[in-house]
Amino acid sequence: MENDLIMFKNLLLQNGYKFTSSRKHILKAILNSGTHLSAKEICEKVKEYHLGLATVYRALKLFNKLGIVKEITLSDRSYYELKLFSKNPLHIHFKCFKCNSIIDIDSQDLNLDYLKLSKKAETENNVEIYDSNIMFVGLCSKCKGEVKCQDEQNLEE
Amino acid sequence: MENDLIMFKNLLLQNGYKFTSSRKHILKAILNSGTHLSAKEICEKVKEYHLGLATVYRALKLFNKLGIVKEITLSDRSYYELKLFSKNPLHIHFKCFKCNSIIDIDSQDLNLDYLKLSKKAETENNVEIYDSNIMFVGLCSKCKGEVKCQDEQNLEE
DNA sequence: CTTGATGCAAAGGATTTGCACAAAT
DNA sequence: ATTTGTGCAAATCCTTTGCATCAAG
């Protein structure tokens, strides 16, 4: 079992939760994907083990509570991505309204600015910030020039 | 009729949409509130005119398309707030996970930083940013010290 | 063994849609 | 007159829950 998985196992056990095979498979799916997945997508990735959607949701909720994954909500769906032990614990998301793709904006520079902004907001407003989300919406580099696009729906409407 | 309303009327007409009394009432409700409202809350505010929820949703979707309102999504609900002609077209939201209140963080300073961040992301990633959302999650100043809170649900769980 | 976890199906809540009717241009 | 908008209820989609059963510690 990979190192990360062992850490997650301990984290669960230390908090009084069981490290079941369902949870292991779900965790592995998220670990291996390296991106944000919806509950349904995760269910797809582990379908060989026949886990119910409800189980996936319950596991994700738990992982979110333990800080293992981060939930990002978008219009009407939620996506989950690795948060703990991730190489990029903090990052900015960009959503293209034309092709609907979501990309991670990762630059040392931007993340630093982001962090600074967060700290400033914290002190200026006398609040305690535990988490934050930034989502930019616009046209991705591919769609900027194109007239046609993989998802025409948003254009026509 | 207020000035803003006339502008909205023209905006609708110029785009081939009708300026119906339903739309007027919904628009006024948003204008007068000065904050973010859910579809249901808006429906409540205009209940004297007996508009169906579906009508409210349809109007909000249209207003969003025309850039009149901004849709912000949170966990599983959507909220709508004035965007066009608003005094604060861009601002940072903060959500307290204890009392669930959402507050607008408005400071010249922070918004400037935010804008800079957005511009930098745009050039660095070769994308076109049309809109953006920042949401911080944590403890508001009221809840920071308190043990008890108006919404206990989130504590117990 | 004991308690927490799972599967299934049913419930829930937000949003959308089909259709006949009403209202704006 | 036409075309777009509305109301209602039904349909959808994502997510949660109840309950009997199963498996981890």
Coordinates of C-alpha atoms (C1' of nucleotides) in Angstrom, one line a residue, chain A residues 16-23 55 58 62, chain C residues 4-7, chain D residues 19-24:
Chain A
G16 CA -12.6 6.6 15.2
Y17 CA -13.5 5.7 11.6
K18 CA -12.9 2.5 9.9
F19 CA -10.5 2.1 7.0
T20 CA -12.8 0.0 4.8
S21 CA -12.1 -1.2 1.3
S22 CA -14.7 1.1 -0.1
R23 CA -13.0 4.1 1.4
T55 CA -21.3 5.2 -0.2
R58 CA -20.7 9.5 2.5
L62 CA -16.2 12.3 5.7
Chain C
dG4 C1' -19.7 1.8 12.4
dA5 C1' -20.2 1.1 7.2
dT6 C1' -22.7 -0.3 3.1
dG7 C1' -26.5 -1.1 -0.4
Chain D
dC19 C1' -33.2 0.4 7.5
dA20 C1' -31.7 -4.2 7.3
dT21 C1' -27.4 -6.4 6.5
dC22 C1' -22.2 -6.7 6.5
dA23 C1' -17.6 -6.1 7.9
dA24 C1' -13.7 -3.8 10.5

